[in-house]
mmCIF file of C-alpha atoms in Angstrom:
data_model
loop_
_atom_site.group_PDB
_atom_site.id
_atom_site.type_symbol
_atom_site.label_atom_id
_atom_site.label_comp_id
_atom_site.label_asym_id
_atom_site.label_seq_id
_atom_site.Cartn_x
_atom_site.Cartn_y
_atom_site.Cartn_z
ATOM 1 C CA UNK E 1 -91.829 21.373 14.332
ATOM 2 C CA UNK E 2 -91.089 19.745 17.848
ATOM 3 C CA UNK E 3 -89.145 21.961 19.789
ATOM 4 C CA UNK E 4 -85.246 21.119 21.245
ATOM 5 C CA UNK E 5 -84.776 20.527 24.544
ATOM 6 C CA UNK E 6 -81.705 22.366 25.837
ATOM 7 C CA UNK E 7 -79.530 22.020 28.188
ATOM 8 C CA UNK E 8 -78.621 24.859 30.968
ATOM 9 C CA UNK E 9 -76.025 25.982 28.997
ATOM 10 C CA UNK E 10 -78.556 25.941 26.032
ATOM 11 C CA UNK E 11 -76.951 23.205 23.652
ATOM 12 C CA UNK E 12 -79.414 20.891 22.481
ATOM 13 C CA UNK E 13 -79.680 17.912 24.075
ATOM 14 C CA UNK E 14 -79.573 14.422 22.285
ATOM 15 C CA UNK E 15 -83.087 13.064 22.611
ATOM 16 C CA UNK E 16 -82.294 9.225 22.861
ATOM 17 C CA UNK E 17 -84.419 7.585 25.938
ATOM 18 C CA UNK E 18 -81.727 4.780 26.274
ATOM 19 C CA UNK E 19 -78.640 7.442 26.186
ATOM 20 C CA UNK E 20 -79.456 8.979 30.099
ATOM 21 C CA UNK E 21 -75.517 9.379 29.921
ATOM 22 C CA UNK E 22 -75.939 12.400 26.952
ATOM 23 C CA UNK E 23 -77.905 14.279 29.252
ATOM 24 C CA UNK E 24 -75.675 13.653 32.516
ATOM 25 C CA UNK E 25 -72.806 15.037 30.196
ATOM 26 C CA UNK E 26 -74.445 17.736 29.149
ATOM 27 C CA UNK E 27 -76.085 18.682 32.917
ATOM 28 C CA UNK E 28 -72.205 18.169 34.235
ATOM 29 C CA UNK E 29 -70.337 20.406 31.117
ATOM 30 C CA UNK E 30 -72.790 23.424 32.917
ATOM 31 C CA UNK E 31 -71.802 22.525 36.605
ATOM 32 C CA UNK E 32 -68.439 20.596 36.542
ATOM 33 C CA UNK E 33 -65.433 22.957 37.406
ATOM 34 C CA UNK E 34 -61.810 22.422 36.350
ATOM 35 C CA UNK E 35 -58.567 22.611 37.616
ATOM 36 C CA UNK E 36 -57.662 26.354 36.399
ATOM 37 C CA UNK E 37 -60.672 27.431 38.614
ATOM 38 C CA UNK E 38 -59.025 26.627 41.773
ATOM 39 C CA UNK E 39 -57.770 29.758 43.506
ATOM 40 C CA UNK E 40 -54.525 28.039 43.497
ATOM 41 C CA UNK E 41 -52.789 31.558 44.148
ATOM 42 C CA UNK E 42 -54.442 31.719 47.520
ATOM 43 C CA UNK E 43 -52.765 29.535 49.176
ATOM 44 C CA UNK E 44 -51.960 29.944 52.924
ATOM 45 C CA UNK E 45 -49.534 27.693 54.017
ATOM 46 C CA UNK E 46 -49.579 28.966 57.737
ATOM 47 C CA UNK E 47 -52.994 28.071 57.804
ATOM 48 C CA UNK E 48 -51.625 24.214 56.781
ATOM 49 C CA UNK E 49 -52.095 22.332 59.782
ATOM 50 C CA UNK E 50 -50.605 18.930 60.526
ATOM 51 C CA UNK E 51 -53.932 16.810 60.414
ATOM 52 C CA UNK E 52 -55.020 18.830 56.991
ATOM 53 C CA UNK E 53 -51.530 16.671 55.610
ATOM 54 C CA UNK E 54 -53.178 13.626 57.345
ATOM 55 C CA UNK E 55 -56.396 14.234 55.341
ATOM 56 C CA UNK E 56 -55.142 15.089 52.243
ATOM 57 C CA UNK E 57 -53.292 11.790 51.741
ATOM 58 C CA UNK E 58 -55.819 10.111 52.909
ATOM 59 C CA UNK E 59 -58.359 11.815 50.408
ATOM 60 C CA UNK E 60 -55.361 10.863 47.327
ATOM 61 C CA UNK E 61 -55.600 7.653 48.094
ATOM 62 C CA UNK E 62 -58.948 7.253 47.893
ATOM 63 C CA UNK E 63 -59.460 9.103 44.906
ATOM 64 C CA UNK E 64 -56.857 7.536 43.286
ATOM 65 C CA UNK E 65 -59.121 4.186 43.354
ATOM 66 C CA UNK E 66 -61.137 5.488 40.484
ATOM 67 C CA UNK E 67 -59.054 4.048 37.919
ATOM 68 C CA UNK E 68 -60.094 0.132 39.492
ATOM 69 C CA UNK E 69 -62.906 0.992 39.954
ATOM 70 C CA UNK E 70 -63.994 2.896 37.035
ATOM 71 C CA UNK E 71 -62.141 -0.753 35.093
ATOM 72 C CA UNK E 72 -64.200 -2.551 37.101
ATOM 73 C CA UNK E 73 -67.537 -1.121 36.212
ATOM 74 C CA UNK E 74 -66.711 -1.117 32.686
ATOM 75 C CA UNK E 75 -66.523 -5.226 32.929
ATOM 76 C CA UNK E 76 -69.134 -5.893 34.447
ATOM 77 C CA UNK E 77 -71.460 -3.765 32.435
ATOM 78 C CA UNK E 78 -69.581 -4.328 29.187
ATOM 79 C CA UNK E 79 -73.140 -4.988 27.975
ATOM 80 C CA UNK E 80 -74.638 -1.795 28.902
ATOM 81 C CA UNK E 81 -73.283 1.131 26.946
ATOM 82 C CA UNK E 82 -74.962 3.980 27.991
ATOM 83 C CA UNK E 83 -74.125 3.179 31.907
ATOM 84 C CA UNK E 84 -70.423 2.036 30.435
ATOM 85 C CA UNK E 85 -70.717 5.860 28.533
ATOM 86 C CA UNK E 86 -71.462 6.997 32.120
ATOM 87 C CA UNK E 87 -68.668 5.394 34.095
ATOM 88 C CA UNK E 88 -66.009 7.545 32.089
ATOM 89 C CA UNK E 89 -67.915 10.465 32.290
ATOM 90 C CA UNK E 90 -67.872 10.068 36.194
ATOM 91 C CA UNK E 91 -64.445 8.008 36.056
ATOM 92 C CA UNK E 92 -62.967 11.575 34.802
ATOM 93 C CA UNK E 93 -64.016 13.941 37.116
ATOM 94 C CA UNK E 94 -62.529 11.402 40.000
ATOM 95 C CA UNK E 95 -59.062 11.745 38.314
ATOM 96 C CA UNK E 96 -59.603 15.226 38.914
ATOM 97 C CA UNK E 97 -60.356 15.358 42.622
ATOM 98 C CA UNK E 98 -57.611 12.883 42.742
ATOM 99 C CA UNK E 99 -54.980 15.454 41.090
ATOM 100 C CA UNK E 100 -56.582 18.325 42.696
ATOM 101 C CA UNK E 101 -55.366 17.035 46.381
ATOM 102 C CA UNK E 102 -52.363 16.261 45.146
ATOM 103 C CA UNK E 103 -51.187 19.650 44.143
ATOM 104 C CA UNK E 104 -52.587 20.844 46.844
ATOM 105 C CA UNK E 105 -50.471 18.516 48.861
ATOM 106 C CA UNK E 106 -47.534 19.157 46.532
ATOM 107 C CA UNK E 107 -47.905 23.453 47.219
ATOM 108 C CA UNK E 108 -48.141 22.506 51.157
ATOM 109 C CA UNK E 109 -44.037 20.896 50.667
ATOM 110 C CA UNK E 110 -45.236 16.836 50.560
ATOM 111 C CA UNK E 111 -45.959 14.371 48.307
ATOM 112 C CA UNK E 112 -46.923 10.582 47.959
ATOM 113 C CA UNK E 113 -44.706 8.241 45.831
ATOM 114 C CA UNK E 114 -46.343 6.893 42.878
ATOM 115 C CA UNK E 115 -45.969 3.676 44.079
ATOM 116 C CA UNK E 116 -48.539 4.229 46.801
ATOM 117 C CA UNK E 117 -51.125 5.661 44.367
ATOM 118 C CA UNK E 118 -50.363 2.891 42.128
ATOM 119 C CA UNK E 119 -50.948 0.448 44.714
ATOM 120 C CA UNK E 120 -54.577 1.095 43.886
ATOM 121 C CA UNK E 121 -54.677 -0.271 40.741
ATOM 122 C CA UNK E 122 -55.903 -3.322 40.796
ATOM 123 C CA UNK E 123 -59.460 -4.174 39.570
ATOM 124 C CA UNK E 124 -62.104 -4.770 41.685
ATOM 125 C CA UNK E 125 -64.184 -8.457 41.377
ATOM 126 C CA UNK E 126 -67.662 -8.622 40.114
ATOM 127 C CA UNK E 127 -70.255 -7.649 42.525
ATOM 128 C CA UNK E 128 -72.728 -10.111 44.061
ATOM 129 C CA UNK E 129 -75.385 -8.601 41.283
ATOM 130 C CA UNK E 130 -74.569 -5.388 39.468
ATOM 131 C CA UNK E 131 -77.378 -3.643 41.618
ATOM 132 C CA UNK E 132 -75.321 -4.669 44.562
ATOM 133 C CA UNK E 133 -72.528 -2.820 42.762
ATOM 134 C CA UNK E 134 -74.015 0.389 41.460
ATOM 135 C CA UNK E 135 -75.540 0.076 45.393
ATOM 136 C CA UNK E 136 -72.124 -0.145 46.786
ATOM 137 C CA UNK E 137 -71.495 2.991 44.711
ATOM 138 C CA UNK E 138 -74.583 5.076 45.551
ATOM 139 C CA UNK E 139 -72.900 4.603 49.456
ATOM 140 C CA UNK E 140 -69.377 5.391 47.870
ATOM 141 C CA UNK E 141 -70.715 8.955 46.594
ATOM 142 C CA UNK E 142 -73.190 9.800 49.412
ATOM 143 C CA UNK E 143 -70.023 9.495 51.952
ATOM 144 C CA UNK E 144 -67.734 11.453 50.143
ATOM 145 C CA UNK E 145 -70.080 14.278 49.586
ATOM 146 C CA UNK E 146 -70.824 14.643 53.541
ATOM 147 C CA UNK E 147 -67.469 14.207 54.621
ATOM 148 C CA UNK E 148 -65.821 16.783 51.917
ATOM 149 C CA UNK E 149 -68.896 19.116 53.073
ATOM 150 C CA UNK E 150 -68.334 18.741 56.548
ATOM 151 C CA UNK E 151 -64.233 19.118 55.847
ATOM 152 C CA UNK E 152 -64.584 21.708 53.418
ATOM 153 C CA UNK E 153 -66.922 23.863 56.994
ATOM 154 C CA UNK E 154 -64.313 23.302 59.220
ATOM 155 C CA UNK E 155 -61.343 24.567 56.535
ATOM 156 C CA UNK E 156 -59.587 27.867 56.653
ATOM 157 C CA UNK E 157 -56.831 27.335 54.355
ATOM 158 C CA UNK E 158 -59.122 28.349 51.237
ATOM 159 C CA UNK E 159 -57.199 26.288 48.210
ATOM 160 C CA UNK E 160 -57.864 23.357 50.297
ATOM 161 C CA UNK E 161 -61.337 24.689 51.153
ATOM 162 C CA UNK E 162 -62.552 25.519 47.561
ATOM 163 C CA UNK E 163 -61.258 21.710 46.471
ATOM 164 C CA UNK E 164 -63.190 20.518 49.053
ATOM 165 C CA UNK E 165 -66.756 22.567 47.933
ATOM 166 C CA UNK E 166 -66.238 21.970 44.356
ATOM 167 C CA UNK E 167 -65.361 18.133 44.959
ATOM 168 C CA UNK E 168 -68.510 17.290 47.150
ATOM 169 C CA UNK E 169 -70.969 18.778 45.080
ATOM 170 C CA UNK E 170 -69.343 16.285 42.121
ATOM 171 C CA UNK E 171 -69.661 13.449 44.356
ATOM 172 C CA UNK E 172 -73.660 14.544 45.422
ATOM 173 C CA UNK E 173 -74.252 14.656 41.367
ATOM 174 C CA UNK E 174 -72.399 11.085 40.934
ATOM 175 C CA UNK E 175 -74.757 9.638 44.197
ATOM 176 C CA UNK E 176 -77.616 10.438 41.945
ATOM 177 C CA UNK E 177 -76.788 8.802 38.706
ATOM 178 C CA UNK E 178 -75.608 5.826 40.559
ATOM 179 C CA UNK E 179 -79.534 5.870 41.945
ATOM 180 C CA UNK E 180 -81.028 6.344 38.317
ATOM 181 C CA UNK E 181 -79.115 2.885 37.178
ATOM 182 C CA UNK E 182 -79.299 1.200 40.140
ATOM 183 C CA UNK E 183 -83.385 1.800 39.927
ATOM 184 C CA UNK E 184 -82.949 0.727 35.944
ATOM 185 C CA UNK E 185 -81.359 -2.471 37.338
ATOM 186 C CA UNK E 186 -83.638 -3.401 39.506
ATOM 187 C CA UNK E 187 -86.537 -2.708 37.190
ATOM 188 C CA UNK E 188 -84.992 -5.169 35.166
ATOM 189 C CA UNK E 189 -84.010 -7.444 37.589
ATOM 190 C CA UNK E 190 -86.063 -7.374 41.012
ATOM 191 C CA UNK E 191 -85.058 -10.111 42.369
ATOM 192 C CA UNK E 192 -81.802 -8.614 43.182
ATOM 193 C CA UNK E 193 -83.294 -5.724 45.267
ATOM 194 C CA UNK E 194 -82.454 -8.170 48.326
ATOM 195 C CA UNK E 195 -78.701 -7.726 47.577
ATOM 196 C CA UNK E 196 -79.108 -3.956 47.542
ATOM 197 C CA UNK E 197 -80.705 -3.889 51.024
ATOM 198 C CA UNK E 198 -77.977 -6.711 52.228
ATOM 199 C CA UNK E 199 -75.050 -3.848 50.347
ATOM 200 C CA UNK E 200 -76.577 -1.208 52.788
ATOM 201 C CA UNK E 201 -76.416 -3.361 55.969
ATOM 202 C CA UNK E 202 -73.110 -4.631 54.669
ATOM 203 C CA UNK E 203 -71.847 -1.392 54.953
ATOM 204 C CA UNK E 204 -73.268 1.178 57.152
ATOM 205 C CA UNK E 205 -75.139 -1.833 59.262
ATOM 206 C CA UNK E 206 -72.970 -1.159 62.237
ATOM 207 C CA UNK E 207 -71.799 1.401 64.778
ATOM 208 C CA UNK E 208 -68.052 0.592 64.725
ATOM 209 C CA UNK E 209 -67.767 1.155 61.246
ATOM 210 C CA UNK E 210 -69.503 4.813 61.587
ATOM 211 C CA UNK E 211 -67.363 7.242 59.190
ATOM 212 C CA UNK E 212 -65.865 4.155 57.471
ATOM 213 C CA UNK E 213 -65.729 4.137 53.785
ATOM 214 C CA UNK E 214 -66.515 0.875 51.498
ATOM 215 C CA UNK E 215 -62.575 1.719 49.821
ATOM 216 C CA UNK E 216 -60.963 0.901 52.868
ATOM 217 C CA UNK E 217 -62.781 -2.534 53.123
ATOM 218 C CA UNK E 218 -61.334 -3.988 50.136
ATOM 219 C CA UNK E 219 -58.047 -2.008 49.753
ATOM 220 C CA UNK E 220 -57.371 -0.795 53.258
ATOM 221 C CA UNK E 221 -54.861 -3.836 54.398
ATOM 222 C CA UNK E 222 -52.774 -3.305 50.756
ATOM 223 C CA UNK E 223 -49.158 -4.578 51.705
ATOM 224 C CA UNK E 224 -48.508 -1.033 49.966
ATOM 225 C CA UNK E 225 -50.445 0.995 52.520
ATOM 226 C CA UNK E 226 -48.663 -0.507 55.800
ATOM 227 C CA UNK E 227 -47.908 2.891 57.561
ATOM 228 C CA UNK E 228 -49.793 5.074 54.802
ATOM 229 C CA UNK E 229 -52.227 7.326 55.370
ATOM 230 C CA UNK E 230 -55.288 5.810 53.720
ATOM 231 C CA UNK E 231 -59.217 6.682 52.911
ATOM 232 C CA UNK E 232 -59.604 5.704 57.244
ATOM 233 C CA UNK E 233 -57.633 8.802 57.944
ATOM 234 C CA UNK E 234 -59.299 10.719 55.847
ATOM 235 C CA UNK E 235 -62.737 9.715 57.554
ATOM 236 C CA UNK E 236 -61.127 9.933 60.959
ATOM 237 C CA UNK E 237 -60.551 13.602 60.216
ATOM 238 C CA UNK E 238 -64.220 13.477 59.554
ATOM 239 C CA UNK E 239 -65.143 12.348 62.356
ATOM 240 C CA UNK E 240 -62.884 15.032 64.305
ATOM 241 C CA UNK E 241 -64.959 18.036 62.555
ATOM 242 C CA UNK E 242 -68.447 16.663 62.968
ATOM 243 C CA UNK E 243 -68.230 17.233 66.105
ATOM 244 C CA UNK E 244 -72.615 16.765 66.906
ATOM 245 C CA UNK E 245 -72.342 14.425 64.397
ATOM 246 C CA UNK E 246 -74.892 15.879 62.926
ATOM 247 C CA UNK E 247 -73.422 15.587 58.928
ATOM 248 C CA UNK E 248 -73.197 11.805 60.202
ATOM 249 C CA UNK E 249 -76.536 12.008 60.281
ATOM 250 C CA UNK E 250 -77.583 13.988 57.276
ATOM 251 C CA UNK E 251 -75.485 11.470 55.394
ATOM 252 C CA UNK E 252 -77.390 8.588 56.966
ATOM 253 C CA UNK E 253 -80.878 10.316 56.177
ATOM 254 C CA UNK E 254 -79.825 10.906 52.804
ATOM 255 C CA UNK E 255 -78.830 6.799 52.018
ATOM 256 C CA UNK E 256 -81.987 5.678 53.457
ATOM 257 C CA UNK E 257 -84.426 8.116 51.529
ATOM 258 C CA UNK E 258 -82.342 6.659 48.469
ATOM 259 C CA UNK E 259 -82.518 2.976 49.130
ATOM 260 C CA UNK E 260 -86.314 3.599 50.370
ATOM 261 C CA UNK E 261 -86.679 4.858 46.864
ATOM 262 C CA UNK E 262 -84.901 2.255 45.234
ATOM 263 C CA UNK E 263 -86.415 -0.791 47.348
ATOM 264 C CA UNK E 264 -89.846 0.117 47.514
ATOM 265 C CA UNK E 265 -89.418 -0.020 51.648
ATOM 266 C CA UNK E 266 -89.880 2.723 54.734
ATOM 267 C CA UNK E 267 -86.335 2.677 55.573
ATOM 268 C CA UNK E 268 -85.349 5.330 58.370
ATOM 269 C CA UNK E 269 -83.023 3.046 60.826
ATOM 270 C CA UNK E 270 -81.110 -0.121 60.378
ATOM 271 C CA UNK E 271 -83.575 -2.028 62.245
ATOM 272 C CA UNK E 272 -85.895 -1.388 59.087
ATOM 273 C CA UNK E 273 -83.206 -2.846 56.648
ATOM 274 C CA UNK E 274 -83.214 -5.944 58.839
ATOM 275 C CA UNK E 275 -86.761 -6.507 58.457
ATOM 276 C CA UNK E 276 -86.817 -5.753 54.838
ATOM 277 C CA UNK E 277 -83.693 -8.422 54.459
ATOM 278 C CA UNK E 278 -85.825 -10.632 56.374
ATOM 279 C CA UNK E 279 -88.930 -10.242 54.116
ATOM 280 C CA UNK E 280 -86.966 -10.534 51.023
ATOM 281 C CA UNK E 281 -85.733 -13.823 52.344
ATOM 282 C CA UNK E 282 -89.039 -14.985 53.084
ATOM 283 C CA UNK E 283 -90.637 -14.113 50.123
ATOM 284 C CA UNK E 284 -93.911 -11.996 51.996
ATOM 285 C CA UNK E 285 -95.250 -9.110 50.606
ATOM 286 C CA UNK E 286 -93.372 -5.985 51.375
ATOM 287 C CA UNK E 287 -94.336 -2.969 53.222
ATOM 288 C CA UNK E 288 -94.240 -0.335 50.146
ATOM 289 C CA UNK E 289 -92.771 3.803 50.999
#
């Protein structure tokens, strides 16, 4: 008799090669957290400082994106249901972060009307190609983790702090699914690897958008957000704690070993992605990893 896989928690896993989403389920049941594990009795509030406020909205807002964008991804890959199985899966533990921060905020005496929050609502377009998409996503994840790492470093009020930890290691385990399908894309569909190398330049192709996150492109000048802390404060406070800059840079190394991976090209500096834009445009022969 074949023996069952398990998972870390030992429940057997469902052995389906086109249902990657059991397993992810299964791998995140064993690491997730929920809210009832938050020291939520530690709080300190005289260890609240203005900026951690600042941050916090900022963090709510972004978080509270997942609903759009978790609608989103269900459209456009209404044909895919394992990925589709996946977006709710990592849809979910968004909400969470989401809520998290805001009882945090709520224990620290402020709050953000649900009209701001709601503000967010709205459903994103189609992507160029769905690789561009799940590309735009694989940024999306990578960010977050660095920037609630970094935060989370700098942090002495521990509720805050332990939100923080438990938050970025999601987002470093939603970075790598986004990779698996964005890879099972593209192996169905090269020719859209070029839009995956123009999503990286898109978004991380220049210096003035450094700790910029791809949220406050498309929802950052929201009629509802005029005066509102948004996901740029929240970055800006990133910014303020990486002082060498060197998470900045960990989070940079981190996206280009991915979309090396996932294009097939030496990427190590933006100058690279130009060239490999340019190649895809011209139809040469790539320079493989």
């Amino acid at each position: 008799m074949k023996s069952q896989t398990t998972s870390p928690a030992g429940v057997p896993l469902l052995e389906d090669d086109q249902m990657h989403s059991a397993r992810v389920f299964a791998g995140y049941q064993h690491a997730t957290w929920e809210l009832h594990h938050i020291p939520w009795d530690a709080f300190r509030a005289d260890l609240v400082l203005p900026e951690h406020i600042v941050f916090a909205k900022g963090a709510i807002v972004g978080e509270s994106n997942v609903v759009a964008a978790t609608h989103g991804l269900l459209n456009e890959f209404a044909m895919d249901y394992d990925f589709s199985q996946f977006a709710c899966i990592w849809g979910y533990q968004e909400i969470q972060h989401h809520l998290a921060f805001q009882i945090w905020l709520q224990l620290a005496g402020h709050s953000i009307a649900f009209g701001t929050t709601a503000s967010m609502r709205e459903a994103y377009p189609p992507g160029v190609t769905r690789a561009a998409t799940l590309a735009t996503n694989v940024i999306c994840e990578v960010l977050a983790t660095h920037a609630y790492r970094s935060v989370a470093r700098s942090m002495h009020e521990p509720v805050l702090a332990a939100i923080l930890k438990k938050a970025s290691g999601d987002e470093a385990r939603h970075a790598r699914e986004f990779v698996h399908y964005t890879a099972q894309q593209l192996a169905e569909r090269p020719e859209e690897r070029a839009s995956v190398l123009e999503t990286l330049y898109i978004y991380m192709g220049t210096t003035r958008d450094m700790y910029r996150h791809p949220v406050s492109r498309f929802k950052g000048n929201l009629p509802e957000l005029e005066n509102h802390e948004t996901i740029d404060e929240m970055f800006a406070y990133f910014a303020k704690v990486d002082v060498s800059g060197s998470e900045w840079a960990k989070c940079c190394e981190q996206l280009f070993k991915y979309f090396s991976t996932l294009t097939g090209y030496k990427l190590t500096k933006m100058s690279d992605v130009r060239r490999a834009i340019a190649t895809e445009e011209s139809g040469t022969e790539k320079a493989s990893v």
